[in-house]
Amino acid sequence: MTAPLTVPTRPIEGQKPGTSGLRKKTRVFMEPGYLENFVQAIFDAIGGAAGKTFVLGGDGRYFNDRASQTILRMAAANGAARVIVGQGALLSTPAASHLIRLRGTDGGLILSASHNPGGPDEDFGLKFNTPNGGPAPEGVTEAIHAATLGLSAYRTLETPDIDLSALGEVRLGDMTVEVVDPVADYAALMERLFDFGAIRALREGGFSMRFDAMCAITGPYATEILENRLGFPKGTVVHGTPLPDFGGMHPDPNPTWAHELMDLMMGPEAPEFGAASDGDGDRNMIVGRGTYVSPSDSLAVLVANAHLAPGYAAGLKGVARSMPTSAAADRVAQAMGLAAYETPTGWKFFGNLLDAGRATLCGEESFGTGSDHVREKDGLWAVLLWLNILAARGQGVAEILSDHWQRYGRNYYSRHDFEAIETVKADAMMTALRARLADLPGTEHEGRAVASADDFAYTDPVDGSVSTGQGVRIVFEDGARIVLRLSGTGTSGATLRVYLERYVPGPEDLRLDPQEALAPIIRAAHALADIPGYTGRTAPDVIT
Ligand code: VG1
Ligand code: CO
């Protein structure tokens, strides 16, 4: 066997995991010792790797292959017993979450910067998921960060690369590397949750769809499930081969970045149903023929109809959404007598609620929906649940959405992103706004009076842990709402996210253009936070 090497290193500043893991420019991750430092910090923070079993895989972006080899050597040198790796070092985030749980492991390392572009000049990332399959909670990410600041050495082996293209087991030092099919276990789970027979029958009735994998990780999963198992014709999945640079695409499934799919769905050749996923496969965008479904509405529709799928036939235990997500799902939860939770942004905050059996479905406005089948959001899962609902109800997306609004009213909703702002300017704006919050109630903006204004803090109902500073929310007397927070996943400058919401009970005014319906709220947000004054920006870069 090869003796572990102890390589001297020094603490590296700025290795603080954000909303989901550590994300940096790929070249930063490739600097000597950078990845190694973070990996050693993960092992140290969880009490060492000795005797443990981990899952490893990523979304296939540039550096995924080499980083996997580094991590395997370090796991072996740190005494791990076994690492289960997806073939080709590939695993979608939800499939990794499932494997971590299925195999009863001690956690997993997922290589991805999610929806951020990939390539030598783009982004790379690494996150650690705990044995429940979910993103490390704040206590663990803080311990990892603390460990990065105290490192003096990392452990590795001097060995040739392992062949990760062949299924089966190989030895690396004293450790077993088990290379598995990245799709098989996940596809089996989907077959248990959903009525594949009903979806096949829907397809046989002439129903057509397109799935855009955006040259990222969901390609192999979608091809196996939609084309091979459900029988949709070849070509239903487009951009289905994961590429190191995602073919130059920005694998973020929203109307701006998935514009090819949007153009098709809004044009004369549109199939009945369209969907897209992101770099690591945990996000989803749902589009019907001529009908875009906002993620907040999608969550509400799924909550109202999930019982139509076999995996949820017994009903839901509760529903959780992130604070900036619209209240549409809350209305359904209330009507159905379900508990509803409001958490900070980031999937890690749903983990305890799912583990404790208090929530079954969770969602975020950022194109993330999921359930207790894994501990991550899950893009393909959401697509299959929609398909199952369409099959069970025998209605199209537009009809289901308009029925939903008739019944519950409509939460007009939009998110405006201002990207790559100078960090000092964004920070100054948020600091000034936070300082004024106590003075806002009672003041009038665009004809609306502020009812309350605060900086969202969350006390986890399961373990009592408290997270503060999670975003400024300004609520008006008629229920309209503005939320402002800075992104935790960007890699250049600061990204300001402004979330805008206004409720219309109906039956009139359910078909307005969201940007028009929200125009006064948008103007109020710009004025209240003085966005132009602090950032010099008058319009957002991305609207979803
Ligand atoms: C964004 C989204 C958030 C999501 C996170 C990770 O975070 O707003 O809802 O959980 O990305 O998603 P932020 O801090 O940039 O707003 V993924 O698909 O990138 O793991
Ligand atoms: Co993602």
Coordinates of C-alpha atoms in Angstrom, one line a residue, residues 62-503:
Y62 CA -14.6 21.6 -16.2
F63 CA -12.3 20.3 -13.5
N64 CA -14.9 17.8 -12.3
D65 CA -12.7 14.9 -13.4
R66 CA -9.4 16.1 -11.8
A67 CA -11.0 17.3 -8.6
S68 CA -12.6 13.9 -8.2
Q69 CA -9.2 12.2 -8.4
T70 CA -7.8 14.6 -5.8
I71 CA -10.7 14.0 -3.4
L72 CA -10.4 10.2 -3.8
R73 CA -6.7 10.3 -2.9
M74 CA -7.4 12.5 0.0
A75 CA -10.3 10.3 1.3
A76 CA -8.0 7.3 1.1
A77 CA -5.1 9.1 2.9
N78 CA -7.6 10.2 5.6
G79 CA -8.5 6.6 6.2
A80 CA -12.0 6.4 4.6
A81 CA -13.2 2.9 4.1
R82 CA -15.2 3.4 0.9
V83 CA -16.2 6.0 -1.6
I84 CA -19.2 5.4 -3.9
V85 CA -18.6 7.3 -7.2
G86 CA -20.9 7.9 -10.1
Q87 CA -19.5 6.5 -13.3
G88 CA -17.3 9.2 -15.0
A89 CA -17.5 11.1 -11.6
L90 CA -21.0 12.1 -12.5
L91 CA -24.0 12.4 -10.2
S92 CA -26.8 15.0 -10.2
T93 CA -27.3 16.6 -6.8
P94 CA -30.6 14.8 -6.2
A95 CA -29.2 11.5 -7.2
A96 CA -26.2 12.0 -4.9
S97 CA -28.7 12.9 -2.1
H98 CA -30.6 9.6 -2.8
L99 CA -27.4 7.5 -2.9
I100 CA -26.2 9.0 0.4
R101 CA -29.4 7.9 2.0
L102 CA -29.9 4.6 0.2
R103 CA -26.5 3.3 1.1
G104 CA -26.5 4.6 4.7
T105 CA -23.3 6.5 4.2
D106 CA -21.5 9.2 6.2
G107 CA -22.3 11.9 3.7
G108 CA -21.2 13.0 0.2
L109 CA -19.1 15.5 -1.7
I110 CA -20.8 17.0 -4.7
L111 CA -18.8 18.9 -7.3
S112 CA -20.9 21.7 -8.8
A113 CA -21.5 25.4 -9.0
S114 CA -25.1 24.5 -9.8
H115 CA -26.7 27.0 -12.1
N116 CA -23.5 29.0 -12.6
P117 CA -21.7 28.6 -16.0
G118 CA -18.8 26.2 -16.2
G119 CA -15.4 26.2 -17.9
P120 CA -11.8 27.3 -17.1
D121 CA -12.9 30.9 -16.8
E122 CA -16.3 30.3 -15.2
D123 CA -17.3 28.7 -11.9
F124 CA -16.6 25.6 -9.9
G125 CA -17.9 24.5 -6.5
L126 CA -17.9 21.8 -3.9
K127 CA -20.5 21.1 -1.2
F128 CA -20.6 18.6 1.6
N129 CA -23.9 16.8 2.3
T130 CA -24.6 15.1 5.6
P131 CA -25.7 11.5 6.2
N132 CA -29.4 12.5 5.9
G133 CA -28.6 13.4 2.2
G134 CA -29.0 17.2 2.7
P135 CA -26.7 20.2 2.4
A136 CA -24.6 20.7 5.5
P137 CA -26.5 22.8 8.0
E138 CA -25.0 26.1 9.2
G139 CA -23.4 24.5 12.2
V140 CA -21.4 22.2 9.9
T141 CA -20.6 24.9 7.3
E142 CA -19.3 27.1 10.1
A143 CA -17.1 24.2 11.5
I144 CA -15.8 23.7 7.9
H145 CA -14.9 27.4 7.6
A146 CA -13.3 27.4 11.1
A147 CA -11.2 24.4 10.0
T148 CA -10.0 26.1 6.8
L149 CA -8.6 28.9 9.1
G150 CA -6.5 26.5 11.2
L151 CA -5.0 24.1 8.7
S152 CA -1.3 23.4 8.6
A153 CA -1.3 20.3 6.4
Y154 CA -3.5 18.0 4.2
R155 CA -3.2 14.3 3.7
T156 CA -3.0 12.7 0.3
L157 CA -1.5 9.7 -1.6
E158 CA 0.9 9.6 -4.5
T159 CA -0.9 7.3 -6.9
P160 CA -2.0 7.3 -10.5
D161 CA -5.5 8.3 -11.5
I162 CA -8.2 5.7 -11.1
D163 CA -10.3 4.6 -14.1
L164 CA -13.8 6.0 -13.3
S165 CA -15.3 4.9 -16.6
A166 CA -15.7 1.3 -15.7
L167 CA -18.3 0.1 -13.2
G168 CA -17.1 -2.0 -10.3
E169 CA -14.7 -1.9 -7.3
V170 CA -11.1 -0.9 -7.2
R171 CA -8.7 -0.3 -4.4
L172 CA -6.9 3.0 -3.7
G173 CA -4.5 2.5 -0.8
D174 CA -6.6 0.8 1.9
M175 CA -9.8 2.3 0.5
T176 CA -12.4 0.8 -1.8
V177 CA -13.6 2.9 -4.7
E178 CA -17.0 1.7 -6.0
V179 CA -18.0 3.0 -9.4
V180 CA -21.8 2.9 -9.8
D181 CA -24.3 3.7 -12.6
P182 CA -25.3 7.3 -11.7
V183 CA -28.8 6.9 -13.1
A184 CA -30.1 3.5 -12.1
D185 CA -31.0 3.9 -8.4
Y186 CA -32.5 7.4 -9.0
A187 CA -34.7 6.1 -11.9
A188 CA -35.9 3.3 -9.7
L189 CA -37.0 5.8 -7.1
M190 CA -38.9 7.8 -9.6
E191 CA -40.7 4.7 -10.8
R192 CA -41.9 4.1 -7.2
L193 CA -43.2 7.6 -6.7
F194 CA -45.0 8.2 -10.0
D195 CA -47.5 6.4 -12.1
F196 CA -45.4 5.7 -15.2
G197 CA -48.3 3.7 -16.8
A198 CA -50.5 6.8 -16.6
I199 CA -47.8 9.0 -18.1
R200 CA -47.2 6.5 -20.9
A201 CA -51.0 6.5 -21.6
L202 CA -50.9 10.3 -21.8
R203 CA -48.1 10.1 -24.3
E204 CA -49.9 7.5 -26.4
G205 CA -52.8 9.8 -26.5
G206 CA -50.7 12.3 -28.5
F207 CA -49.2 14.4 -25.7
S208 CA -45.8 15.8 -26.6
M209 CA -43.1 17.4 -24.6
R210 CA -39.5 18.8 -24.7
F211 CA -36.9 18.6 -21.9
D212 CA -33.9 20.9 -22.2
A213 CA -31.0 19.5 -20.2
M214 CA -28.9 22.6 -21.1
C215 CA -25.8 20.4 -21.7
A216 CA -25.6 19.7 -18.0
I217 CA -26.1 16.7 -15.7
T218 CA -29.8 15.9 -16.2
G219 CA -29.2 14.7 -19.8
P220 CA -28.5 11.1 -19.0
Y221 CA -31.2 11.0 -16.3
A222 CA -33.9 12.6 -18.6
T223 CA -33.0 10.4 -21.5
E224 CA -33.2 7.2 -19.5
I225 CA -36.5 8.2 -17.7
L226 CA -38.4 10.2 -20.4
E227 CA -37.2 8.4 -23.6
N228 CA -36.2 4.9 -22.5
R229 CA -38.7 4.2 -19.7
L230 CA -41.7 6.4 -20.6
G231 CA -41.3 6.0 -24.3
F232 CA -41.2 9.7 -25.4
P233 CA -39.6 9.8 -28.9
K234 CA -35.8 10.3 -29.3
G235 CA -35.1 14.0 -29.4
T236 CA -37.6 14.8 -26.6
V237 CA -34.5 15.5 -24.5
V238 CA -32.4 18.2 -26.1
H239 CA -28.8 19.3 -25.1
G240 CA -28.7 15.9 -23.4
T241 CA -24.9 15.3 -23.2
P242 CA -23.2 16.9 -20.2
L243 CA -20.3 19.0 -21.5
P244 CA -17.4 20.6 -19.4
D245 CA -18.4 24.1 -20.5
F246 CA -22.2 23.2 -20.8
G247 CA -21.7 24.0 -24.5
G248 CA -21.4 27.6 -23.6
M249 CA -24.9 27.6 -22.2
H250 CA -25.7 29.2 -18.8
P251 CA -27.4 26.2 -17.2
D252 CA -30.0 28.2 -15.2
P253 CA -33.5 27.2 -16.2
N254 CA -35.3 30.5 -16.3
P255 CA -37.0 32.4 -19.2
T256 CA -33.8 34.4 -19.8
W257 CA -31.2 31.6 -19.9
A258 CA -33.5 28.8 -21.3
H259 CA -34.7 31.1 -24.1
E260 CA -34.5 28.4 -26.7
L261 CA -37.1 26.4 -24.9
M262 CA -39.2 29.5 -24.1
D263 CA -39.2 30.5 -27.8
L264 CA -40.4 27.0 -28.8
M265 CA -43.1 27.0 -26.1
M266 CA -44.4 30.4 -27.0
G267 CA -44.4 29.7 -30.7
P268 CA -46.6 27.9 -33.2
E269 CA -44.7 24.6 -33.0
A270 CA -45.0 24.3 -29.2
P271 CA -45.5 20.8 -27.7
E272 CA -47.9 20.5 -24.8
F273 CA -45.3 20.6 -22.2
G274 CA -41.7 21.9 -21.8
A275 CA -39.2 21.8 -18.9
A276 CA -35.6 22.5 -18.2
S277 CA -33.1 21.8 -15.5
D278 CA -29.9 23.4 -14.2
G279 CA -26.2 22.4 -14.0
D280 CA -26.5 19.9 -11.2
G281 CA -30.1 18.9 -11.8
D282 CA -31.8 20.2 -8.8
R283 CA -33.8 23.0 -10.4
N284 CA -36.7 23.0 -12.8
M285 CA -38.6 25.3 -15.0
I286 CA -42.1 24.3 -16.1
V287 CA -43.8 25.7 -19.2
G288 CA -47.0 24.7 -20.9
R289 CA -47.9 25.5 -24.5
G290 CA -48.0 29.3 -24.4
T291 CA -48.0 29.3 -20.6
Y292 CA -45.0 30.0 -18.3
V293 CA -45.5 28.7 -14.8
S294 CA -43.7 30.8 -12.1
P295 CA -41.9 28.6 -9.6
S296 CA -44.0 29.9 -6.7
D297 CA -47.2 29.0 -8.6
S298 CA -45.7 25.6 -9.5
L299 CA -45.1 24.8 -5.9
A300 CA -48.7 25.8 -5.0
V301 CA -50.1 23.6 -7.9
L302 CA -48.0 20.7 -6.8
V303 CA -49.2 21.0 -3.2
A304 CA -52.8 21.1 -4.3
N305 CA -52.4 18.0 -6.6
A306 CA -49.6 15.9 -5.2
H307 CA -52.0 13.3 -3.9
L308 CA -52.8 12.3 -7.5
A309 CA -49.3 10.7 -7.7
P310 CA -48.9 7.2 -6.0
G311 CA -45.9 8.4 -3.8
Y312 CA -48.1 11.1 -2.2
A313 CA -51.5 9.4 -2.3
A314 CA -51.7 9.4 1.5
G315 CA -51.5 13.2 1.5
L316 CA -48.9 15.7 2.7
K317 CA -47.6 16.2 6.2
G318 CA -46.9 19.9 5.7
V319 CA -45.4 22.4 3.3
A320 CA -42.3 24.6 3.5
R321 CA -41.2 27.5 1.4
S322 CA -38.3 29.9 1.6
M323 CA -39.2 33.4 2.8
P324 CA -38.8 35.1 -0.6
T325 CA -41.1 32.6 -2.3
S326 CA -44.6 33.8 -2.8
A327 CA -47.4 33.0 -0.4
A328 CA -49.3 31.0 -3.1
A329 CA -48.5 27.7 -1.5
D330 CA -49.6 29.0 1.9
R331 CA -53.1 29.6 0.6
V332 CA -53.3 26.0 -0.6
A333 CA -51.9 24.7 2.7
Q334 CA -54.5 26.7 4.6
A335 CA -57.3 25.4 2.5
M336 CA -56.1 21.8 3.0
G337 CA -55.4 22.1 6.7
L338 CA -51.7 21.6 6.3
A339 CA -48.9 23.0 8.4
A340 CA -46.9 25.7 6.4
Y341 CA -43.4 26.8 7.2
E342 CA -41.4 29.8 6.1
T343 CA -37.6 29.3 6.1
P344 CA -34.5 31.3 5.0
T345 CA -33.2 30.9 1.4
G346 CA -31.3 27.7 0.8
W347 CA -32.3 24.0 0.8
K348 CA -30.4 23.3 4.0
F349 CA -33.1 24.9 6.0
F350 CA -35.7 22.3 4.9
G351 CA -33.7 19.4 6.1
N352 CA -34.8 19.3 9.7
L353 CA -38.5 19.8 8.7
L354 CA -38.2 16.8 6.3
D355 CA -36.3 14.6 8.7
A356 CA -38.9 15.3 11.5
G357 CA -41.8 14.5 9.2
R358 CA -43.2 18.0 9.5
A359 CA -43.1 18.8 5.8
T360 CA -43.5 16.6 2.7
L361 CA -43.1 19.2 -0.1
C362 CA -40.7 22.2 -0.1
G363 CA -40.0 24.9 -2.6
E364 CA -38.2 28.1 -3.5
E365 CA -38.9 30.8 -5.9
S366 CA -35.6 30.1 -7.6
F367 CA -36.9 27.2 -9.6
G368 CA -36.5 24.7 -6.8
T369 CA -39.1 22.1 -5.7
G370 CA -38.7 18.9 -3.9
S371 CA -40.0 16.5 -1.3
D372 CA -39.0 14.1 1.4
H373 CA -37.9 11.5 -1.2
V374 CA -34.4 13.0 -1.0
R375 CA -33.0 16.0 1.0
E376 CA -32.3 18.3 -2.0
K377 CA -34.5 20.0 -4.5
D378 CA -35.0 17.8 -7.5
G379 CA -35.6 19.1 -11.1
L380 CA -36.7 15.9 -12.8
W381 CA -38.8 14.9 -9.9
A382 CA -40.8 18.1 -10.3
V383 CA -41.2 17.4 -14.1
L384 CA -42.5 13.9 -13.4
L385 CA -44.9 15.1 -10.7
W386 CA -46.3 17.6 -13.2
L387 CA -46.6 14.9 -15.8
N388 CA -48.4 12.6 -13.4
I389 CA -50.8 15.4 -12.5
L390 CA -51.5 16.3 -16.1
A391 CA -52.1 12.6 -16.8
A392 CA -54.4 12.2 -13.8
R393 CA -56.4 15.4 -14.4
G394 CA -56.6 15.1 -18.2
Q395 CA -56.0 18.8 -18.4
G396 CA -53.3 21.0 -19.9
V397 CA -51.0 23.3 -17.9
A398 CA -52.9 26.5 -18.8
E399 CA -56.2 25.0 -17.7
I400 CA -54.7 23.8 -14.4
L401 CA -53.1 27.1 -13.7
S402 CA -56.3 29.1 -14.4
D403 CA -58.4 26.8 -12.3
H404 CA -55.9 27.2 -9.5
W405 CA -56.1 31.1 -9.7
Q406 CA -59.9 31.0 -9.9
R407 CA -60.0 29.0 -6.7
Y408 CA -57.2 30.5 -4.6
G409 CA -56.6 33.9 -6.2
R410 CA -53.3 34.9 -7.7
N411 CA -50.0 36.0 -6.1
Y412 CA -48.4 38.1 -8.8
Y413 CA -44.7 37.6 -8.3
S414 CA -41.4 38.5 -9.8
R415 CA -37.7 38.5 -8.9
H416 CA -35.4 41.2 -10.2
D417 CA -31.6 40.5 -10.1
F418 CA -29.0 43.2 -10.3
E419 CA -25.7 41.4 -11.0
A420 CA -22.0 42.1 -10.4
I421 CA -22.6 45.2 -8.3
E422 CA -19.5 46.4 -6.5
T423 CA -19.7 44.7 -3.1
V424 CA -19.1 47.8 -1.1
K425 CA -22.0 49.6 -2.8
A426 CA -24.4 46.7 -2.3
D427 CA -23.3 46.4 1.3
A428 CA -23.8 50.1 1.9
M429 CA -27.3 50.0 0.5
M430 CA -28.4 47.0 2.6
T431 CA -26.8 48.6 5.7
A432 CA -28.6 51.9 5.2
L433 CA -31.9 50.1 4.5
R434 CA -31.5 47.9 7.6
A435 CA -30.9 51.0 9.7
R436 CA -34.2 52.6 8.5
L437 CA -36.5 49.6 9.0
A438 CA -38.0 50.8 12.3
D439 CA -39.0 54.0 10.7
L440 CA -40.9 52.5 7.7
P441 CA -44.2 51.3 9.2
G442 CA -46.9 53.8 8.5
T443 CA -45.0 55.5 5.6
E444 CA -46.7 55.7 2.2
H445 CA -45.2 54.5 -1.1
E446 CA -46.9 54.5 -4.4
G447 CA -50.2 54.8 -2.5
R448 CA -49.6 51.9 -0.2
A449 CA -48.8 52.1 3.5
V450 CA -46.1 50.0 5.0
A451 CA -47.5 47.6 7.6
S452 CA -44.2 46.1 8.8
A453 CA -40.5 46.0 8.0
D454 CA -37.9 43.6 9.4
D455 CA -34.8 41.6 8.7
F456 CA -35.9 38.0 8.5
A457 CA -34.7 35.8 11.3
Y458 CA -35.6 32.1 11.6
T459 CA -35.7 29.8 14.6
D460 CA -35.6 26.2 13.5
P461 CA -38.7 24.6 15.0
V462 CA -36.9 21.3 15.3
D463 CA -33.5 22.1 16.8
G464 CA -34.1 25.7 17.9
S465 CA -31.1 27.0 16.0
V466 CA -31.4 30.7 15.0
S467 CA -30.4 32.3 11.7
T468 CA -30.4 36.1 11.5
G469 CA -30.0 38.6 8.7
Q470 CA -31.7 36.5 6.1
G471 CA -33.2 39.3 4.1
V472 CA -35.1 42.6 4.5
R473 CA -38.9 42.3 4.0
I474 CA -41.3 45.2 3.7
V475 CA -45.0 44.3 3.9
F476 CA -47.7 46.7 2.9
E477 CA -51.2 46.9 4.4
D478 CA -52.8 45.2 1.4
G479 CA -50.4 42.3 1.7
A480 CA -48.1 43.4 -1.1
R481 CA -44.5 42.7 -0.3
I482 CA -40.9 43.7 -1.2
V483 CA -38.0 41.5 -0.1
L484 CA -34.3 42.5 -0.7
R485 CA -31.3 40.3 -0.1
L486 CA -27.8 39.7 -1.4
S487 CA -27.0 36.4 -3.2
G488 CA -24.8 33.9 -1.4
T489 CA -23.9 31.9 -4.6
G490 CA -22.4 34.6 -6.9
T491 CA -18.7 34.6 -7.6
S492 CA -18.1 38.2 -8.9
G493 CA -19.1 41.2 -6.9
A494 CA -22.5 41.2 -5.3
T495 CA -25.9 40.2 -6.7
L496 CA -28.9 42.1 -5.3
R497 CA -32.1 40.1 -5.5
V498 CA -35.4 42.1 -5.2
Y499 CA -38.5 39.9 -4.8
L500 CA -41.9 41.5 -5.5
E501 CA -45.3 40.2 -4.7
R502 CA -48.9 41.4 -4.8
Y503 CA -52.1 39.3 -4.2

